[in-house]
Amino acid sequence: MADQYARSGDGKRPTGIPALRWEEPPEGPVLVLLDQTRLPADEAELVCTDAAVLVEAIRSLAVRGAPLLGIAGAYGVALAAARGFDVEEAAAALAGARPTAVNLAVGVGRARAAHQAELARSGDTPQAAAAALAAARALHREDAEASARMAAHGLALLDELLPAGGHRVLTHCNTGSLVSGGEGTAFAVALAAHRSGRLRRLWVDETRPLLQGARLTAYEAARHDMAYTLLTDNAAGSLFAAGEVDAVLIGADRIAADGSVANKVGSYPLAVLARYHHVPFIVVAPVTTVDPDTPDGASIEVEQRPGYEVTEVTAPQVPVAGAGGGIPVAPLGTQAYNPAFDVTPPELVTAIVTEEGAVSPVTTAALAELCARSRQV
Ligand code: MRU
């Protein structure tokens, strides 16, 4: 992780942003998170000493984004084991902290399985804790590797679909190093295009209501000196109509066996706009985000978030006023519809890019073949 603190060309700003790290001070192991609820104003860290603190950090979105949730969940199991908590209880609480991103349950399950296997083999509790930590570290490393491969595959696809170059890419939510052991998913592709001089503009949707685009993607894009412009989610339509978007690049929280893609709410309207305007709509996600046990979009559980996220504007620096601790922007008692994600049907997805390559057109058979190939590696 140390090289992620490397300074950028101007000598002032770190280029990579480690979203979490494992530390072992004399008081006992901890998982240190960059508190994403406080970005971009404040680069504050949140120290998790047990799984319960981490569960709360996951719910509040201090740590978030599908791949990182998997990594955090795995470290959470390791933390519970290392600190002598009930590992089964911790694993259940962590896996259930948020329902949509399949990576969370996958990451938790992987560390839990390593812990159980070592316990069954040796009966030694510290050794079992070490096995859980090794599993978390392996997942962390693999995610960084997958990220680099997704970036390469995604850039190759962009160049193939847009041979004229000078890509103007629209993205939604946040998919960079804040959600990954590496440089992310969709954002990593845009970053690769930027580094090779082929990104003309990154259009960043602000991503209501929690502003992951404005707060986090703009923060990452600025650090990399990318040419980016922030827009309200509502402005995407007129941007497409003006012919200013060459491709949409987004991540995913869960991809069903039929290729339906759950991602941050607002992704589906972008897919509809992209189809109308004949613009490629590309999903970038690691194979671990594909869930063969979820047959279709209707089977994906979409997390419903508290209404105050819509009826109030929250920021750590503002005085506490509304029920959620923010400034009310709607009359008191207003009900809000606040799904965290929406589901895009496979027929609107031009391609799904993974570390194993791209699937296009998106079909059940092609996805199954990709997953099988990945299991053989
Ligand atoms: O609610 P969040 O901020 O966790 O939602 C994150 C997203 O929707 C991301 O686009 C998704 O996890 C893909 S991240 C590579």
Coordinates of N, CA and C in Angstrom, one line a residue, residues 254-262 293-302 342-346:
R254 N -24.2 -5.5 -8.2 CA -24.5 -6.9 -8.4 C -25.0 -7.1 -9.8
I255 N -24.5 -8.1 -10.4 CA -24.9 -8.4 -11.8 C -25.5 -9.8 -11.7
A256 N -26.8 -9.8 -12.1 CA -27.6 -11.1 -12.0 C -27.1 -12.0 -13.2
A257 N -27.5 -13.3 -13.1 CA -27.0 -14.3 -14.1 C -27.5 -13.9 -15.5
D258 N -28.6 -13.2 -15.6 CA -29.1 -12.8 -16.9 C -28.4 -11.5 -17.4
G259 N -27.5 -10.9 -16.6 CA -26.8 -9.7 -17.0 C -27.5 -8.4 -16.6
S260 N -28.5 -8.5 -15.8 CA -29.2 -7.3 -15.2 C -28.2 -6.7 -14.2
V261 N -28.1 -5.4 -14.3 CA -27.0 -4.7 -13.5 C -27.6 -3.8 -12.4
A262 N -27.4 -4.1 -11.2 CA -27.8 -3.2 -10.1 C -26.6 -2.2 -9.8
D293 N -26.2 -16.9 -8.4 CA -27.3 -17.3 -7.6 C -28.5 -16.3 -7.7
T294 N -28.3 -15.2 -8.3 CA -29.4 -14.3 -8.5 C -29.8 -14.3 -10.0
P295 N -31.0 -15.0 -10.3 CA -31.2 -15.2 -11.7 C -31.5 -14.0 -12.6
D296 N -32.2 -13.0 -12.0 CA -32.5 -11.9 -12.9 C -32.6 -10.6 -12.1
G297 N -32.9 -9.5 -12.8 CA -33.0 -8.2 -12.1 C -34.0 -8.1 -11.0
A298 N -35.2 -8.7 -11.2 CA -36.2 -8.7 -10.2 C -35.8 -9.4 -8.9
S299 N -34.9 -10.3 -9.0 CA -34.5 -11.0 -7.8 C -33.4 -10.2 -7.0
I300 N -33.0 -9.1 -7.5 CA -31.9 -8.3 -6.7 C -32.6 -7.5 -5.7
E301 N -32.1 -7.6 -4.4 CA -32.7 -6.8 -3.3 C -32.0 -5.4 -3.4
V302 N -32.9 -4.4 -3.6 CA -32.4 -3.0 -3.7 C -32.6 -2.4 -2.3
D342 N -30.6 1.1 -8.7 CA -31.6 0.7 -9.6 C -31.1 -0.4 -10.5
V343 N -31.9 -1.0 -11.3 CA -31.5 -2.2 -12.0 C -31.7 -1.9 -13.5
T344 N -30.6 -2.1 -14.3 CA -30.6 -1.9 -15.7 C -30.7 -3.2 -16.4
P345 N -31.7 -3.4 -17.3 CA -31.8 -4.7 -17.9 C -30.7 -4.9 -18.9
P346 N -30.3 -6.2 -19.2 CA -29.1 -6.5 -20.0 C -29.2 -5.9 -21.4

